[in-house]
């Protein structure tokens, strides 16, 4: 059987993670990489031995015979690229968040349906080992019904991707980073009905996008959660995550540093810790989408799920702007 | 005041009373003279455990004694008010367990009574006396992490049982029990007052309780610092330790984590669950030692009755927010 032909759009941080995963799958041929900065596309093509590179994704869609488009571009560009690609008959994997606007997300979902192509949002935590285990523990009933959860996700400001400074491009820390915890909690606990959040631009004054947000979520089933996203950690602070869920019959928690399998101290440098895994989340995510396309299955995170998660993080931004709790579903867009 | 400071303990209803009594036995400069309890069994048990001869079933009788300098009030939350006012009127200095009362009116009466009588009124905010949190107070004062931007806190616990699930005696559940400690630390660190409170509480972890056992609180201080408190009794009875006091403090130039009760030795007995055996700072001892110093040197307590009142106001604002599902402005 012929290999599935893949094009990666956007030659930035996340593409660097996705590309090696695509290359690991025997049934895939990575044929093209696209970036509006031509040198970046060219650089990735050379580094990863990808036969073709383009500056314009439309030109790529015209000239290349690809089956799958993997969108690794800034958030505000996802919708346009996804919809055009779907209209050209391509299956689409897009990075999270699905979009900045709910109407864009809905159009992406509808276009995929109309065109009969697979569409998945890359909520990678659904493949991340500790969260997969948490999901399994809760589904087993080991902690009873979830009642109260907490999640943190902390780092410095992502200055390496300057579009994050503009709230109309990236949406800020809650849209870009806490969306992981929100999606995971939704996946495990269920739908959210109300959101209150506090935060703003606390430290990175160049930014119009919020760099700190905490949110209190009320779930439909009566559970509550505290979700905190910080891009205001000091320079050199290691990326840190924490999640705990307490239910009627028990409690669980995981912290990425406490559970690290490897710690490295180098002279004069900050210590580094991590948990290597040859079947890492990005590989499993990409493999899942590949299999959805190849075997005509529903992908793990369909567009509808991406939209539901988007709505919760948008509600947090709305709550900060209005200074009061916000009920779901949202009646209007949050970003213009 | 020469020699030992002479103490009475009013009620062993609160579990902390047992630790304070231990401290009074350990401290050179203190003497536990008399105890009161309205539960005869508990009174007998405490008298035996701490070898106290003078026992009372009427706290007024204890307060009448001229040879008692100070009392520690560790009854059920709702009973503090009458006992504290009586103690003040009897001219006794006092330490009152947190929360100091269950209503603001009661708290105000207590603060005023102490003021009028000219006695010291210390709130048992032991967390101001824990060496971890006190050290961080110094670090913050020196500006080592710049200006404070955010303080995230948790005061998790197991369900303490006893009367803590009785809405009349306790005045509420986990929100009443566990909001004040870290609320007070935030006030202490920021030297500011809370302007705004929003809080949620969900379905209970323990469905047999009539009080809430979860709570999440979002705060804003007047000068803009953002805070949060998780005051849930969200630790199962088999958790290796009673709970935690955890703070993450984000500054303009740094980040601090305090996990005050993390210093523990792992202990597993064959066939039993993991236990954590604490080896950290003895904040109860620090608190009572400082109280004695403050009385002798005629200073203001590090955690005063007023601080107890302010933290209670934050708690009551959280209840109001939960009930009305609205952001609540302070003062109430």
XYZ file of C-alpha atoms in Angstrom:
668
model
C 0.000 0.000 0.000
C 1.131 3.505 -0.757
C 2.568 5.616 1.979
C 0.558 8.541 3.316
C 2.154 11.800 2.215
C 2.490 14.511 4.859
C 3.226 18.228 4.745
C 4.138 20.135 7.884
C 3.180 23.802 7.912
C 5.125 26.106 10.189
C 8.806 25.522 10.904
C 8.967 26.480 14.558
C 9.207 24.866 17.995
C 6.406 22.347 17.720
C 7.282 21.306 14.145
C 10.695 20.322 15.464
C 8.863 17.913 17.789
C 6.349 16.645 15.230
C 8.719 16.044 12.319
C 10.797 13.287 13.951
C 7.570 11.550 14.983
C 6.244 11.586 11.417
C 9.574 10.203 10.230
C 9.341 7.307 12.680
C 6.153 5.956 11.111
C 6.964 3.495 8.308
C 3.695 4.206 6.483
C 4.423 7.905 6.169
C 6.405 9.930 3.710
C 7.149 13.469 4.852
C 7.182 15.294 1.566
C 7.104 18.987 2.317
C 7.634 21.729 4.908
C 6.195 25.225 4.700
C 7.001 28.490 6.444
C 6.286 32.096 5.484
C 9.909 32.700 6.369
C 11.506 30.851 3.470
C 14.849 30.348 5.196
C 13.156 28.536 8.044
C 11.372 26.174 5.666
C 14.617 25.601 3.787
C 16.524 25.023 7.027
C 14.062 22.398 8.226
C 14.002 20.738 4.812
C 17.771 20.388 4.920
C 17.997 19.386 8.561
C 15.281 16.743 8.371
C 15.882 15.692 4.762
C 12.444 16.731 3.544
C 12.347 16.786 -0.269
C 10.444 20.067 -0.774
C 9.903 23.355 0.979
C 7.531 26.242 0.348
C 6.919 29.761 1.520
C 3.210 29.728 0.718
C 0.995 26.884 1.910
C -1.401 27.467 -0.998
C 1.378 26.875 -3.470
C 2.276 23.700 -1.619
C -1.370 22.543 -1.758
C -1.409 23.151 -5.533
C 1.908 21.552 -6.370
C 2.274 18.696 -3.909
C 0.191 15.562 -3.744
C -0.228 15.270 0.024
C -2.752 13.338 2.107
C -2.165 14.976 5.489
C -1.458 18.557 6.511
C 0.018 19.070 9.992
C -0.488 22.673 11.119
C 2.270 23.839 13.454
C 1.782 27.568 12.975
C 0.758 30.319 15.434
C -2.791 29.974 16.728
C -4.353 32.851 14.776
C -3.456 31.178 11.455
C -4.857 27.694 12.189
C -8.364 28.258 10.832
C -7.413 29.662 7.445
C -4.804 27.011 6.741
C -7.010 24.197 8.011
C -10.062 25.213 5.998
C -8.110 25.729 2.763
C -6.352 22.420 3.246
C -9.610 20.586 3.915
C -11.149 22.163 0.843
C -8.199 20.758 -1.104
C -9.186 17.346 0.285
C -6.438 17.037 2.886
C -6.775 15.455 6.321
C -5.782 17.987 8.969
C -3.991 17.747 12.284
C -3.760 21.166 13.898
C -1.899 22.312 16.961
C -3.879 23.519 19.973
C -5.807 25.741 20.492
C -8.039 24.813 17.578
C -8.503 28.549 16.886
C -8.976 31.841 18.715
C -12.582 32.253 17.655
C -15.418 29.800 18.150
C -16.873 30.568 14.724
C -13.552 29.618 13.116
C -13.484 26.379 15.077
C -17.052 25.599 13.997
C -16.206 26.298 10.366
C -13.178 23.994 10.612
C -15.343 21.209 12.041
C -18.061 21.710 9.415
C -15.602 21.866 6.530
C -13.936 18.636 7.628
C -17.359 16.951 7.727
C -18.392 18.325 4.367
C -15.128 17.324 2.724
C -15.080 13.929 4.412
C -11.574 14.410 5.821
C -10.182 13.566 9.242
C -9.614 16.460 11.612
C -7.834 16.355 14.967
C -6.628 18.936 17.466
C -3.208 18.147 18.935
C -4.083 18.089 22.648
C -0.960 16.131 23.419
C -1.693 15.562 27.128
C -4.240 12.961 26.091
C -1.208 10.882 25.125
C 1.120 12.025 27.927
C 2.014 9.053 30.143
C 1.054 10.461 33.552
C -2.264 11.861 32.345
C -3.102 8.603 30.574
C -2.530 6.845 33.892
C -4.620 9.428 35.774
C -7.451 8.941 33.280
C -7.240 5.169 33.780
C -7.213 5.461 37.593
C -10.299 7.682 37.573
C -12.109 5.474 35.049
C -11.358 2.444 37.204
C -13.223 4.186 40.009
C -10.145 4.031 42.230
C -10.783 7.533 43.634
C -14.579 7.426 43.330
C -16.276 10.412 41.742
C -13.953 13.391 41.224
C -14.822 16.337 43.481
C -11.915 18.809 43.619
C -8.879 19.154 41.373
C -5.860 21.452 41.070
C -3.493 21.927 38.165
C -0.488 24.207 37.624
C 1.571 24.838 34.521
C 4.432 27.293 34.923
C 7.256 28.693 32.842
C 8.862 31.938 31.814
C 7.313 34.003 29.000
C 7.699 32.234 25.627
C 9.795 35.062 24.205
C 11.174 32.682 21.566
C 7.815 32.938 19.786
C 7.097 36.681 19.753
C 3.539 36.270 18.438
C 2.639 35.350 22.030
C 3.031 39.039 22.947
C -0.103 39.813 20.901
C -3.303 38.590 22.513
C -5.051 38.539 19.150
C -2.472 36.061 17.856
C -1.961 33.659 20.741
C -4.581 34.550 23.335
C -2.167 34.498 26.282
C -1.102 31.975 28.883
C -4.504 30.436 29.509
C -5.298 29.931 25.821
C -1.889 28.627 24.965
C -0.698 26.713 28.022
C -3.441 26.164 30.594
C -5.585 24.833 27.755
C -3.654 21.596 28.326
C -4.886 21.248 31.907
C -8.383 22.407 31.026
C -8.632 19.867 28.204
C -7.271 17.096 30.401
C -9.658 17.902 33.271
C -12.574 18.015 30.836
C -11.441 14.689 29.403
C -11.290 13.112 32.861
C -14.014 14.914 34.865
C -16.508 16.086 32.242
C -18.060 19.267 30.915
C -17.565 22.638 32.584
C -20.568 24.861 33.261
C -19.061 27.988 34.806
C -15.687 29.742 34.986
C -14.301 32.486 37.200
C -10.783 33.717 36.554
C -8.336 36.325 37.772
C -5.144 37.459 36.117
C -3.768 39.848 33.543
C -0.504 41.187 32.215
C 1.415 41.119 35.492
C 5.052 41.122 34.443
C 5.720 41.152 30.690
C 4.670 44.694 29.951
C 5.514 44.355 26.228
C 2.639 41.884 26.009
C -1.045 42.552 25.406
C -1.647 38.859 26.149
C -2.234 37.776 29.761
C 0.913 36.307 31.327
C -0.772 35.008 34.510
C -4.238 33.517 34.991
C -5.870 31.402 37.638
C -9.351 30.018 37.135
C -11.953 28.331 39.310
C -14.008 25.875 37.256
C -17.397 24.424 38.126
C -18.189 21.176 36.339
C -21.700 20.034 35.457
C -21.351 17.019 37.742
C -20.645 19.191 40.813
C -16.845 18.920 40.825
C -14.663 22.042 41.095
C -11.114 22.771 39.975
C -8.353 25.342 40.371
C -6.248 25.798 37.233
C -3.253 28.124 37.245
C -1.116 29.191 34.316
C 1.998 31.307 34.790
C 4.391 32.746 32.240
C 5.895 34.957 34.935
C 8.307 32.526 36.536
C 11.882 33.792 36.926
C 14.482 33.301 34.212
C 15.850 29.777 34.267
C 12.782 28.339 36.021
C 12.181 24.816 34.769
C 8.879 24.070 33.041
C 6.698 22.734 35.847
C 3.406 20.911 35.953
C 1.249 19.599 38.769
C -2.121 17.905 38.910
C -4.160 16.470 41.745
C -7.681 15.088 41.708
C -9.571 14.158 44.850
C -12.688 12.055 44.700
C -15.200 10.425 46.994
C -12.963 7.399 47.514
C -9.428 8.664 47.245
C -6.910 11.124 45.897
C -4.180 11.198 43.266
C -1.470 13.660 42.335
C 1.537 13.979 40.068
C 4.320 16.545 39.810
C 6.691 16.500 36.847
C 9.822 17.247 38.888
C 9.145 14.950 41.834
C 8.513 12.094 39.410
C 11.380 12.754 37.002
C 13.239 9.595 36.027
C 16.448 11.441 35.221
C 18.231 14.370 36.884
C 21.376 15.942 35.475
C 23.702 18.458 37.119
C 26.241 20.114 34.860
C 28.953 22.407 36.205
C 27.743 25.973 36.491
C 24.314 25.171 35.059
C 20.870 24.798 36.519
C 19.939 21.166 37.142
C 17.779 19.470 34.543
C 15.244 16.705 35.147
C 12.977 14.780 32.807
C 11.420 11.400 32.096
C 12.649 9.966 28.792
C 10.197 7.752 26.933
C 10.712 6.317 23.472
C 6.945 6.200 23.039
C 6.526 9.851 23.903
C 3.227 11.701 23.736
C 3.961 13.480 20.445
C 4.784 10.231 18.716
C 1.622 8.567 20.070
C -0.474 11.568 19.056
C 0.870 11.603 15.522
C 0.554 7.849 15.264
C -3.070 8.132 16.394
C -3.859 10.609 13.642
C -1.985 8.557 11.067
C -4.015 5.500 12.028
C -7.263 7.470 11.946
C -6.516 8.421 8.347
C -5.126 5.089 7.260
C -7.829 2.915 8.802
C -10.682 5.422 8.561
C -11.181 5.734 12.321
C -12.286 8.622 14.529
C -9.153 10.439 15.757
C -8.617 10.694 19.531
C -9.302 14.423 19.755
C -11.893 15.451 17.165
C -12.544 19.120 16.416
C -15.650 19.155 18.638
C -13.473 18.367 21.657
C -11.044 21.124 20.712
C -13.964 23.562 20.477
C -15.383 22.585 23.887
C -11.990 23.091 25.508
C -11.515 26.384 23.651
C -14.812 27.641 25.025
C -13.666 27.076 28.631
C -10.371 28.929 28.215
C -12.129 31.758 26.386
C -14.589 31.982 29.288
C -11.629 32.514 31.632
C -10.421 35.477 29.559
C -13.954 36.874 29.442
C -14.280 36.467 33.211
C -11.084 38.459 33.796
C -12.265 41.209 31.490
C -15.694 41.408 33.131
C -14.650 40.663 36.726
C -17.391 38.099 37.270
C -18.141 34.400 36.777
C -19.066 33.346 33.228
C -21.540 30.616 32.359
C -21.082 28.278 29.395
C -21.874 28.103 26.557
C -20.569 31.515 25.492
C -22.957 33.623 23.485
C -20.311 35.716 21.740
C -16.676 35.709 20.658
C -13.968 36.771 23.118
C -11.245 37.701 20.634
C -12.065 40.110 17.842
C 6.656 39.570 85.897
C 9.213 37.273 87.412
C 9.468 33.501 87.190
C 7.237 31.328 85.067
C 4.197 32.634 83.256
C 1.165 30.831 84.630
C -1.349 29.499 82.095
C -4.824 28.098 82.030
C -6.268 26.203 79.071
C -9.932 26.745 78.322
C -11.191 23.559 76.670
C -9.491 20.701 74.903
C -12.183 20.548 72.229
C -9.766 21.745 69.541
C -7.079 19.205 68.768
C -4.432 21.921 68.915
C -5.033 22.289 72.670
C -3.202 19.023 73.227
C -0.122 20.324 71.460
C -0.249 23.669 73.292
C -0.451 21.834 76.622
C 2.577 19.781 75.641
C 4.441 23.003 74.804
C 3.512 24.560 78.159
C 5.016 21.511 79.871
C 8.170 21.792 77.747
C 8.832 25.523 77.994
C 11.047 26.611 80.908
C 9.269 29.938 81.252
C 5.715 28.525 81.307
C 3.578 26.608 83.737
C 0.242 24.946 83.053
C -1.687 25.688 86.239
C -5.325 24.923 85.534
C -7.583 23.553 82.838
C -11.256 23.808 82.015
C -13.487 21.662 79.853
C -17.230 21.303 79.455
C -16.761 17.636 78.630
C -15.987 15.797 81.915
C -14.356 12.857 80.148
C -12.066 15.066 78.120
C -11.233 17.135 81.211
C -10.196 14.013 83.084
C -8.168 12.733 80.169
C -6.279 16.036 79.768
C -5.706 16.342 83.521
C -4.107 12.912 83.581
C -2.119 13.342 80.413
C -0.595 16.669 81.463
C -0.580 16.042 85.201
C -2.742 19.054 86.045
C -4.439 19.070 89.469
C -6.623 22.159 89.190
C -9.486 21.243 86.941
C -12.653 23.247 86.277
C -16.039 22.612 84.741
C -16.781 26.366 85.028
C -14.362 28.612 83.175
C -15.450 31.672 85.198
C -14.061 29.988 88.299
C -10.740 29.406 86.542
C -10.630 33.020 85.382
C -11.243 34.283 88.945
C -7.870 32.998 90.077
C -5.303 35.742 90.629
C -2.378 33.392 90.086
C -3.141 32.833 86.416
C -1.543 35.282 83.982
C -2.839 34.036 80.672
C -5.252 31.597 79.065
C -5.323 29.676 75.833
C -8.848 29.375 74.433
C -9.216 26.225 72.374
C -12.917 25.477 72.596
C -15.219 24.990 69.622
C -15.113 28.078 67.349
C -18.544 29.392 68.313
C -17.744 29.244 72.042
C -14.659 31.477 71.835
C -16.542 34.746 72.102
C -18.007 34.397 75.621
C -14.841 32.855 77.004
C -12.558 35.483 75.463
C -14.657 38.382 76.737
C -14.752 36.825 80.216
C -10.978 36.302 80.094
C -10.381 39.908 79.073
C -12.666 41.175 81.809
C -10.762 39.029 84.298
C -7.552 40.707 83.131
C -6.023 37.615 81.510
C -3.816 37.813 78.468
C -4.946 35.302 75.885
C -4.192 33.210 72.878
C -7.349 32.322 70.950
C -7.485 29.428 68.498
C -8.318 30.221 64.866
C -10.777 31.111 63.525
C -11.219 33.456 66.479
C -15.012 33.474 66.056
C -17.724 32.525 63.590
C -19.178 36.003 63.053
C -17.602 39.422 62.615
C -19.765 40.853 65.409
C -18.307 38.302 67.831
C -14.765 38.978 66.623
C -15.220 42.720 67.084
C -16.574 42.223 70.595
C -13.542 40.127 71.475
C -11.054 42.623 70.045
C -12.771 45.504 71.850
C -12.944 43.639 75.167
C -9.203 42.945 75.073
C -8.457 46.529 74.157
C -10.650 47.888 76.954
C -9.092 45.577 79.510
C -5.562 46.285 78.295
C -4.704 42.596 77.871
C -2.719 40.986 75.069
C -4.869 39.151 72.522
C -2.925 36.843 70.258
C -4.559 34.787 67.518
C -3.148 31.268 67.231
C -1.934 31.855 63.679
C 0.873 29.402 64.255
C 1.941 29.774 60.643
C 3.425 33.210 61.412
C 5.671 31.404 63.892
C 6.738 28.513 61.683
C 10.429 28.883 60.888
C 9.853 28.286 57.174
C 7.238 31.009 56.767
C 9.049 33.365 59.152
C 12.291 32.952 57.186
C 10.449 33.760 53.977
C 8.989 36.877 55.621
C 12.591 38.080 56.020
C 13.478 37.123 52.435
C 10.498 39.129 51.192
C 11.278 42.105 53.440
C 14.773 42.237 51.983
C 13.204 42.431 48.537
C 15.004 39.331 47.359
C 12.309 38.459 44.819
C 11.346 42.043 44.048
C 7.689 42.936 44.431
C 5.104 40.249 45.101
C 2.780 39.621 42.136
C 0.923 36.412 43.034
C 0.557 34.178 46.096
C -0.978 30.756 45.466
C -1.732 28.785 48.620
C -3.167 25.527 49.850
C -4.156 24.416 53.320
C -5.362 20.913 52.620
C -6.407 18.572 55.366
C -8.060 15.352 56.270
C -11.555 15.598 57.714
C -10.775 16.500 61.359
C -14.012 14.917 62.642
C -15.058 15.708 66.263
C -17.249 18.848 66.126
C -15.661 20.212 62.932
C -18.598 18.937 60.918
C -21.138 20.623 63.211
C -22.299 23.842 61.541
C -23.376 25.374 64.882
C -20.167 24.766 66.796
C -17.689 25.165 63.939
C -19.553 27.873 62.026
C -18.941 26.024 58.759
C -16.772 23.334 57.228
C -13.421 23.375 55.493
C -13.761 27.003 54.393
C -14.180 28.067 58.053
C -11.398 25.754 59.195
C -8.754 26.248 56.521
C -9.090 29.673 54.926
C -7.600 31.774 57.697
C -4.048 30.436 57.965
C -2.900 31.242 54.470
C -5.190 34.284 54.222
C -3.303 35.592 57.235
C 0.090 34.753 55.736
C -0.844 36.639 52.578
C -1.877 39.694 54.640
C 1.362 39.433 56.599
C 3.548 39.132 53.528
C 1.837 41.800 51.441
C 1.178 44.172 54.390
C -2.079 44.815 52.609
C -5.760 44.032 52.960
C -7.996 42.004 50.664
C -10.257 44.012 48.425
C -12.122 41.308 46.538
C -13.065 37.650 47.060
C -14.590 35.023 44.783
C -15.034 31.443 45.950
C -16.551 28.143 44.866
C -17.451 24.965 46.680
C -18.709 21.864 44.924
C -20.371 18.600 45.749
C -18.851 17.166 48.899
C -16.124 14.552 48.907
C -17.833 13.050 51.973
C -21.546 12.907 51.244
C -22.436 12.314 54.910
C -21.247 15.795 55.976
C -23.708 18.660 56.360
C -20.898 21.229 56.047
C -18.778 21.765 52.936
C -15.490 19.897 52.610
C -14.149 21.612 49.483
C -13.410 25.240 48.741
C -11.387 27.258 46.223
C -10.912 30.983 46.765
C -9.590 33.707 44.457
C -8.493 37.002 46.065
C -7.261 40.416 45.095
C -5.419 42.709 47.489
C -5.863 46.491 47.438
C -2.447 47.139 45.911
C -3.080 44.515 43.233
C -1.489 41.304 44.492
C -3.452 38.251 43.310
C -3.982 35.339 45.673
C -5.717 32.004 45.891
C -6.534 29.499 48.620
C -7.460 25.838 48.363
C -8.972 25.182 51.793
C -10.382 21.742 51.021
C -10.396 18.822 53.418
C -9.290 16.881 50.371
C -6.908 14.412 51.940
C -8.171 10.860 52.491
C -7.879 9.475 56.031
C -5.037 7.256 54.815
C -2.917 10.153 53.437
C 0.593 9.949 54.953
C 0.226 13.272 56.834
C -2.661 15.408 58.134
C -2.455 17.887 55.275
C -0.329 20.796 54.144
C 0.396 24.498 54.192
C 1.856 25.295 50.780
C 2.624 28.678 49.220
C 3.935 29.630 45.797
C 5.000 33.274 45.770
C 5.737 34.845 42.392
C 7.741 38.060 42.552
C 8.956 40.421 39.860
C 12.436 38.952 40.372
C 11.964 35.452 41.665
C 9.758 32.651 42.884
C 9.465 31.035 46.300
C 7.798 27.816 47.325
C 7.056 27.101 50.979
C 5.905 23.578 51.801
C 5.953 24.024 55.559
C 5.072 20.499 56.629
C 7.082 18.667 53.967
C 10.081 17.855 56.186
C 9.174 14.256 56.978
C 10.765 10.875 57.271
C 9.018 8.154 55.267
C 7.932 5.350 57.558
C 6.288 2.130 56.464
C 5.492 -0.577 58.980
C 5.015 -4.065 57.556
C 1.415 -4.396 56.387
C 0.576 -0.741 56.990
C 0.320 2.362 54.849
C 3.098 4.923 54.369
C 3.374 7.498 57.153
C 5.261 10.760 57.146
C 7.000 11.517 60.420
C 7.542 15.248 60.745
C 10.932 16.730 61.604
C 10.332 20.407 60.775
C 9.876 23.546 62.849
C 7.773 23.387 66.064
C 5.532 26.347 65.322
C 3.278 25.775 68.341
C 6.266 26.107 70.639
C 7.572 29.174 68.802
C 4.150 30.798 69.033
C 3.713 30.324 72.775
C 7.312 31.321 73.512
C 6.794 34.531 71.546
C 3.511 35.190 73.368
C 5.342 35.034 76.689
C 7.992 37.431 75.383
C 5.362 39.821 74.003
C 3.487 39.931 77.316
C 6.687 40.484 79.296
C 8.046 43.149 76.976
C 4.623 44.726 76.510
C 4.706 44.445 72.729
C 1.982 43.744 70.185
C 1.622 40.055 69.268
C 2.980 39.116 65.844
C -0.537 37.786 65.082
C -3.065 39.923 66.973
C -6.768 39.608 67.623
C -7.279 42.136 64.843
C -5.387 39.873 62.435
C -7.742 37.095 63.502
C -10.683 39.337 62.768
C -9.401 40.320 59.319
C -8.791 36.719 58.293
C -12.287 35.812 59.494
C -13.692 38.557 57.299
C -12.035 36.968 54.261
C -13.573 33.616 55.262
C -17.033 35.117 55.641
C -16.640 36.887 52.297
C -15.832 33.500 50.744
C -19.052 32.043 52.169
C -21.019 34.993 50.874
C -19.449 34.557 47.436
C -20.235 30.830 47.389
C -23.821 31.507 48.405
C -24.471 34.355 45.981
C -22.126 33.192 43.197
C -20.762 36.718 42.940
C -17.524 38.578 43.525
C -17.641 40.053 47.050
C -15.983 43.371 47.912
C -14.412 43.975 51.308
C -14.936 45.309 53.921
C -18.197 43.430 54.451
